[in-house]
Tab-separated table of C-alpha atoms in Angstrom:
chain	number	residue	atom	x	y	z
P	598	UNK	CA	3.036	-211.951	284.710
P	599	UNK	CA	6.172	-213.722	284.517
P	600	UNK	CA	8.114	-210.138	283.539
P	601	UNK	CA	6.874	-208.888	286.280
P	602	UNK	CA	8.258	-211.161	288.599
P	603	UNK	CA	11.275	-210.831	286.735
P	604	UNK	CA	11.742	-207.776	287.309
P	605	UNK	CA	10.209	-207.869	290.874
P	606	UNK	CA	13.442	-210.332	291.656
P	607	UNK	CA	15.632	-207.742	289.677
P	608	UNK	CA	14.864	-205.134	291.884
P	609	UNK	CA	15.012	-206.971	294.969
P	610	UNK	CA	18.529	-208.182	294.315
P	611	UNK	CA	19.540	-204.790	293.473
P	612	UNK	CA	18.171	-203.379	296.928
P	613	UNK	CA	19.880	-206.092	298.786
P	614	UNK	CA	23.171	-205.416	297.004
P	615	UNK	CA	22.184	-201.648	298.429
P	616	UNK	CA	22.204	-202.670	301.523
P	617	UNK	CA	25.499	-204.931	301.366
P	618	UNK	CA	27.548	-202.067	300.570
P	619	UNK	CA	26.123	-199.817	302.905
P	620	UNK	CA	26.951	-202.436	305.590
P	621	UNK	CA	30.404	-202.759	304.849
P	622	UNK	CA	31.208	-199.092	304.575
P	623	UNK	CA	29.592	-198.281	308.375
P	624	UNK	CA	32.633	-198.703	310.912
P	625	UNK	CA	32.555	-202.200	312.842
P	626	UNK	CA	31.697	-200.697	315.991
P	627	UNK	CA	28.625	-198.912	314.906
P	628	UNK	CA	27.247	-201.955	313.927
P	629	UNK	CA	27.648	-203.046	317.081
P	630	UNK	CA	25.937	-200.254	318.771
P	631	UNK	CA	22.766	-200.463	316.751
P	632	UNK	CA	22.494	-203.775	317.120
P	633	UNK	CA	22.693	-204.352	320.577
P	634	UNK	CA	20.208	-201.126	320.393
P	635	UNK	CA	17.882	-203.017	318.173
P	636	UNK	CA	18.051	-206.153	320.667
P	637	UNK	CA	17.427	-203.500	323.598
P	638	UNK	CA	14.902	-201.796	322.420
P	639	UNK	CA	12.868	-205.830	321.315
P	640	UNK	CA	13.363	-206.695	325.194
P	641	UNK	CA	12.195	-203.744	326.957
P	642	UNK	CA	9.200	-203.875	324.355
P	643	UNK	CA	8.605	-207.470	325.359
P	644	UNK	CA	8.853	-207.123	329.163
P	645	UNK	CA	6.378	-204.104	329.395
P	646	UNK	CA	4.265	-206.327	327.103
P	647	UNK	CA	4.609	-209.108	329.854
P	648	UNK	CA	3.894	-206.343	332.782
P	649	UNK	CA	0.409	-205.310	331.030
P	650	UNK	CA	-0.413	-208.455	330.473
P	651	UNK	CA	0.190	-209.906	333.912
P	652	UNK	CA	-1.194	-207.481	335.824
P	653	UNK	CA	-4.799	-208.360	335.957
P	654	UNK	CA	-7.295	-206.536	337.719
P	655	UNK	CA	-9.806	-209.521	337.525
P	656	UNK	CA	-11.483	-210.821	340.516
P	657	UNK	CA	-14.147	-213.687	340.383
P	658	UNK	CA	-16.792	-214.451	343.205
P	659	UNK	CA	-17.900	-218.187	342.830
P	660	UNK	CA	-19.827	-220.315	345.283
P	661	UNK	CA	-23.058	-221.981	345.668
P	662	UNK	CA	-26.152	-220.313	345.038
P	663	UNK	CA	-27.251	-218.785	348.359
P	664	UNK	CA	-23.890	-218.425	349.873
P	665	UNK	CA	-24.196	-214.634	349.604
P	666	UNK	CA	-22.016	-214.124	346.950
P	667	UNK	CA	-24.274	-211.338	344.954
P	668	UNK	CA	-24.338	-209.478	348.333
P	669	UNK	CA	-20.707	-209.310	348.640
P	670	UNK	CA	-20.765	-207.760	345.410
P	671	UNK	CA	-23.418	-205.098	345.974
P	672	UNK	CA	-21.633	-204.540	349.429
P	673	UNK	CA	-17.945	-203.570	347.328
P	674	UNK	CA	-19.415	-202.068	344.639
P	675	UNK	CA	-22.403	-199.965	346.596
P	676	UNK	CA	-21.441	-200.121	350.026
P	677	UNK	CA	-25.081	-201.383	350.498
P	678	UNK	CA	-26.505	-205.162	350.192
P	679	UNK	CA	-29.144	-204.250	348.509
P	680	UNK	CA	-31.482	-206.278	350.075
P	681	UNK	CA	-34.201	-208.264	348.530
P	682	UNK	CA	-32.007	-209.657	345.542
P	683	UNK	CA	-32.339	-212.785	344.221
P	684	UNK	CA	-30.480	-215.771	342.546
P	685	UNK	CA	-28.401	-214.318	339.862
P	686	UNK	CA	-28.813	-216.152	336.835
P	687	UNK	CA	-26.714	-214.234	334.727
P	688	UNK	CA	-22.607	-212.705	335.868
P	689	UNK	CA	-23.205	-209.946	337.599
P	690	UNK	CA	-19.910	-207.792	336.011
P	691	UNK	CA	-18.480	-204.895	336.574
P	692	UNK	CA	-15.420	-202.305	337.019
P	693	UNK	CA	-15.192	-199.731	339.818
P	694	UNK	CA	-13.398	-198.561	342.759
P	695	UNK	CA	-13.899	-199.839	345.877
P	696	UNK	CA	-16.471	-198.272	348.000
P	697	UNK	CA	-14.917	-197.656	351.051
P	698	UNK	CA	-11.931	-196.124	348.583
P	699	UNK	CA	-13.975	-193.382	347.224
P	700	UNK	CA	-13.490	-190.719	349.482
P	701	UNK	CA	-9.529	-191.090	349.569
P	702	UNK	CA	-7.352	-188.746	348.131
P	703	UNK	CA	-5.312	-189.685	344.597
P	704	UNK	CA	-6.168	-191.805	341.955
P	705	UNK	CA	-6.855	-195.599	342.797
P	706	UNK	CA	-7.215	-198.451	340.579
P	707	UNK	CA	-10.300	-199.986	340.058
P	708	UNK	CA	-11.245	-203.693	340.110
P	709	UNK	CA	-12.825	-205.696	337.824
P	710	UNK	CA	-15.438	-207.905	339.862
P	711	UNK	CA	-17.082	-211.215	338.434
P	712	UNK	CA	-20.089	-212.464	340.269
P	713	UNK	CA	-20.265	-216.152	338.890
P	714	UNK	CA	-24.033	-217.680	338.918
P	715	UNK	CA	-23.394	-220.704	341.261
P	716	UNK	CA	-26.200	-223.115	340.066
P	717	UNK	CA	-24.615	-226.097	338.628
P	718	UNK	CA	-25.491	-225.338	335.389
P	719	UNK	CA	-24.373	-222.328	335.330
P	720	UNK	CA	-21.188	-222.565	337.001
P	721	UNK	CA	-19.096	-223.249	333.234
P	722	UNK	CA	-19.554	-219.296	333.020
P	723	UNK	CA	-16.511	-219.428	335.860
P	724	UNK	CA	-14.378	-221.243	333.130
P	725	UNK	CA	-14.558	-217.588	330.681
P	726	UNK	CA	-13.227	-215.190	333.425
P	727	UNK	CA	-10.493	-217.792	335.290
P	728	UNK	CA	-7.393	-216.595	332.429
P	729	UNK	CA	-7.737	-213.036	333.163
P	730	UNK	CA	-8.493	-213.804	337.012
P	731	UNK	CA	-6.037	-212.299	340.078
P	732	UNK	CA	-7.685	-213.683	342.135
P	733	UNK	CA	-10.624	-216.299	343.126
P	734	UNK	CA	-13.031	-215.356	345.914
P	735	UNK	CA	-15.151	-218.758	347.087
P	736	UNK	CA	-17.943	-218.034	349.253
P	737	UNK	CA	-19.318	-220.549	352.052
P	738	UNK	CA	-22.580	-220.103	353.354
P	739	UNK	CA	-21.077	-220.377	357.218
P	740	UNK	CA	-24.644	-220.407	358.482
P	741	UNK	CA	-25.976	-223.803	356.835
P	742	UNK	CA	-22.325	-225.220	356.317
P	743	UNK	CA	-23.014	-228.493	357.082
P	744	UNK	CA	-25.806	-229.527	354.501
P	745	UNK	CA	-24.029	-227.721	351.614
P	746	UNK	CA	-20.395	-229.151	352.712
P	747	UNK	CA	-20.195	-231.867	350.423
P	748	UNK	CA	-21.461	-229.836	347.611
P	749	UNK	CA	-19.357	-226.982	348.487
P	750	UNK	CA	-16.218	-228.977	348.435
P	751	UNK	CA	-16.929	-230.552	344.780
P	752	UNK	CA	-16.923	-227.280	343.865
P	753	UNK	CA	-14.153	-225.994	345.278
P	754	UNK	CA	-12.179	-229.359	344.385
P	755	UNK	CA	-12.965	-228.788	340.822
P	756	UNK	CA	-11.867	-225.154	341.028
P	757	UNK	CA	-8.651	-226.135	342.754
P	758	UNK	CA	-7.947	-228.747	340.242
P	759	UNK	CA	-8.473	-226.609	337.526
P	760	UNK	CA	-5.138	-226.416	335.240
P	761	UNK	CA	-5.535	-222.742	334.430
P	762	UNK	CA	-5.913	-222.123	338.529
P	763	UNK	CA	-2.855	-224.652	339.114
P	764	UNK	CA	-0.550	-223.213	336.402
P	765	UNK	CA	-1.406	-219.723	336.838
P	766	UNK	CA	-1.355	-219.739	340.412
P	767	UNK	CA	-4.378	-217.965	340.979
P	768	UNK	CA	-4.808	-217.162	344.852
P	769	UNK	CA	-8.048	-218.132	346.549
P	770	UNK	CA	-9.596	-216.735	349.102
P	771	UNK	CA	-12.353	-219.233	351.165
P	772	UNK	CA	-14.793	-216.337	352.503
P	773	UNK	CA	-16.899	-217.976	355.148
P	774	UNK	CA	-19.792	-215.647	355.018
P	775	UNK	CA	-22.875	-214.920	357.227
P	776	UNK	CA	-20.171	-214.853	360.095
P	777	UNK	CA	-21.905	-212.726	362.463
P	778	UNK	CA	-24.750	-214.997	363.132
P	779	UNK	CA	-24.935	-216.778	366.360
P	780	UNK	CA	-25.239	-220.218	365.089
P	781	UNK	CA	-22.601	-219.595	362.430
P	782	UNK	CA	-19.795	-221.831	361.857
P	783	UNK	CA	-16.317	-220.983	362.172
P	784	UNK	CA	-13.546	-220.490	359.349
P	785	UNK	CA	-11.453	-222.679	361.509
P	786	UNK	CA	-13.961	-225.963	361.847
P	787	UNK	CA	-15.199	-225.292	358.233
P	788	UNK	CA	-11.429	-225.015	356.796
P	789	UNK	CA	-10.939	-228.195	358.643
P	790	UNK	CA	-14.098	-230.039	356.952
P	791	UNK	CA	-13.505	-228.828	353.889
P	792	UNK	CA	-10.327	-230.328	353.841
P	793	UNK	CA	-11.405	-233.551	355.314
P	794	UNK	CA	-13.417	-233.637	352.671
P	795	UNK	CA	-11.469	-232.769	349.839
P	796	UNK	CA	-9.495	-235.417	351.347
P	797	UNK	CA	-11.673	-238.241	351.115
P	798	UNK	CA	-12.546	-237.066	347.251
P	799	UNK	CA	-9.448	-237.089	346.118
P	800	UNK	CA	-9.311	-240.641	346.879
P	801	UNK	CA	-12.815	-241.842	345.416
P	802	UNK	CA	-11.852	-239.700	342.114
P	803	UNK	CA	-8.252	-240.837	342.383
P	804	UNK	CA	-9.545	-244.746	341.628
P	805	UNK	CA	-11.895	-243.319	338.658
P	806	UNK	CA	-9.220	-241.000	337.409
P	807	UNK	CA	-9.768	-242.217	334.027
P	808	UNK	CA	-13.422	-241.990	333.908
P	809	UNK	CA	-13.083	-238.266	335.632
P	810	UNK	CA	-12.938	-235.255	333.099
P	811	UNK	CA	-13.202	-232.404	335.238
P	812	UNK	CA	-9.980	-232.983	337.418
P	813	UNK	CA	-7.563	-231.651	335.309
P	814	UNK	CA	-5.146	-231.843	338.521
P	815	UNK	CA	-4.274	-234.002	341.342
P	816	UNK	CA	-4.553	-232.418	345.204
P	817	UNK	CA	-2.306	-232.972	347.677
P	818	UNK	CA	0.673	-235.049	348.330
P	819	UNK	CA	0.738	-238.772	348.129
P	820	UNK	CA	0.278	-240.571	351.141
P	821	UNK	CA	-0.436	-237.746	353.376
P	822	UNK	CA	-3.874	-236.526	354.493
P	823	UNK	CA	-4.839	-233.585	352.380
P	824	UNK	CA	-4.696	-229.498	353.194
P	825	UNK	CA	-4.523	-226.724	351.954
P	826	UNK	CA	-1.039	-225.781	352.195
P	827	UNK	CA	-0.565	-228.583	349.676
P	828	UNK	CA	-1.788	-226.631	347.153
P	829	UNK	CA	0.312	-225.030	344.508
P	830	UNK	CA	-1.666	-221.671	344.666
P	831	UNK	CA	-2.081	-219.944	347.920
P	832	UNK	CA	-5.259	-220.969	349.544
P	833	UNK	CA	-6.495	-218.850	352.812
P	834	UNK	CA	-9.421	-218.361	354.611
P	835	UNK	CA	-11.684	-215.746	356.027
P	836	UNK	CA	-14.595	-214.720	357.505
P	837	UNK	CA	-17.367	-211.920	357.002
P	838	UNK	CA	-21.133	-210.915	356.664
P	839	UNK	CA	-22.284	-209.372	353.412
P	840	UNK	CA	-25.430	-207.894	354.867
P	841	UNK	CA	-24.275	-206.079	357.902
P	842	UNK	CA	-21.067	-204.809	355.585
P	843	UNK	CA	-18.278	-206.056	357.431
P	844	UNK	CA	-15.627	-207.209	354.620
P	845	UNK	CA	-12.447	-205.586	355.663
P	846	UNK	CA	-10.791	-209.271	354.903
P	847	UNK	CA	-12.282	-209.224	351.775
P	848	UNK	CA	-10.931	-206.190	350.325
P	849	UNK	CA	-7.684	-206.795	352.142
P	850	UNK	CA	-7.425	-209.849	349.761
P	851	UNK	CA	-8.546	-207.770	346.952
P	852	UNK	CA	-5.988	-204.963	347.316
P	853	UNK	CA	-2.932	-207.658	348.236
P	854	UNK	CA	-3.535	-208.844	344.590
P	855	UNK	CA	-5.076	-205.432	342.800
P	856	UNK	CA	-2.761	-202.698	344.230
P	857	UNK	CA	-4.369	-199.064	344.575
């Protein structure tokens, strides 16, 4: 064993002695051309690496359960709601192009769509699709807004404050759905309560920061009341109705972040 590592080194030493004299005879300047190849050729293959990596086609729906999210899903996917479904308790997941894409001309790139569960139990399934996200989609329930709000917006806070979201930058899109009922709410008064809201949480979770685990984050800017503009990630807010199909602002927001 030991002559073979002798002889191992021996050879070794005799390659790299090799390769010493082939360096000096090459002309200065053509080492300096292959080198500054070599370090070309490492950075181009690291930025394209980068580009395929950042360029997610990932979209997640999240929400409470009953918000409509599974609809909005169906309604991109199928261009139907397919009525009668129930609670998903399991991601509904998926790749395709959009619906209303299919009948335009070229090729178009599909989207990945995550339909996250939103019981409260189930909602740590969000937490294995946020690093490959573009995107977040949060659905309200515009219709019965005001029973779900403060639910809704310990949701959303703990999305928001999420460090992955926060670092990452992940847009989110509040999609007040159910919009074309008559008694529905509008994106306007439920942006504003949501953010009155998230205001006054920030402040109760603020004084038990140290017993609080899920904010990973702090909202906001200190000493001024709370909205969304403060955020680090761009936070806007729509409106549609998964079961009569109109989501134009949804796949507006879809198609800012997963270009065709």
């Amino acid at each position: 064993m030991e002559l073979d590592m002798e002889q191992w080194l021996q050879q070794l030493q005799k390659w790299i002695h090799e390769v010493e004299e082939w360096v000096h005879q090459q002309p200065v300047e053509q080492l300096y051309a292959a080198f500054a190849v070599l370090l070309i050729t490492f950075a181009l293959f690291g930025f394209f690496r980068f580009l395929r990596r950042s360029k997610s086609n990932t979209i997640v729906l999240a929400g409470l359960t009953g918000s409509g999210k599974t609809v909005l899903y169906y309604q991109l996917r199928d261009g139907s709601p397919h009525q009668g479904t129930v609670t998903s308790m399991e991601p509904n997941d998926d790749t395709f192009v959009l619906h209303s894409e299919l009948e335009k001309k070229g090729k178009l790139n599909p989207i990945h769509l995550v339909d996250v569960p939103g019981h409260s139990r189930l909602r740590p399934k969000l937490d294995e699709f946020l690093p490959h996200a573009a995107g977040v989609i949060f659905v309200v329930d515009s219709l019965d807004f005001l029973p779900n709000c403060r639910a809704a917006t310990e949701y959303l806070y703990d999305i928001l404050t999420k460090a992955i979201v926060v670092k990452r930058r992940i847009p989110i899109l509040i999609l007040c759905n159910k919009a074309d009922k008559v008694t529905a709410h509008s994106k306007e008064f439920i942006k504003k309560q949501l953010e009155k809201e998230i205001d006054k949480l920030r402040t109760s979770r603020s004084a038990i920061s140290t017993a609080d685990l899920t904010s990973e984050f702090t909202l906001g800017v200190l000493g001024e009341t709370f909205t969304f503009s403060h955020c680090r990630n761009k936070v806007a807010v729509a409106e549609a109705s998964g079961l009569t199909g109109e989501i134009s602002q949804v796949e507006q927001f879809v198609r800012e972040l997963v270009k065709p």
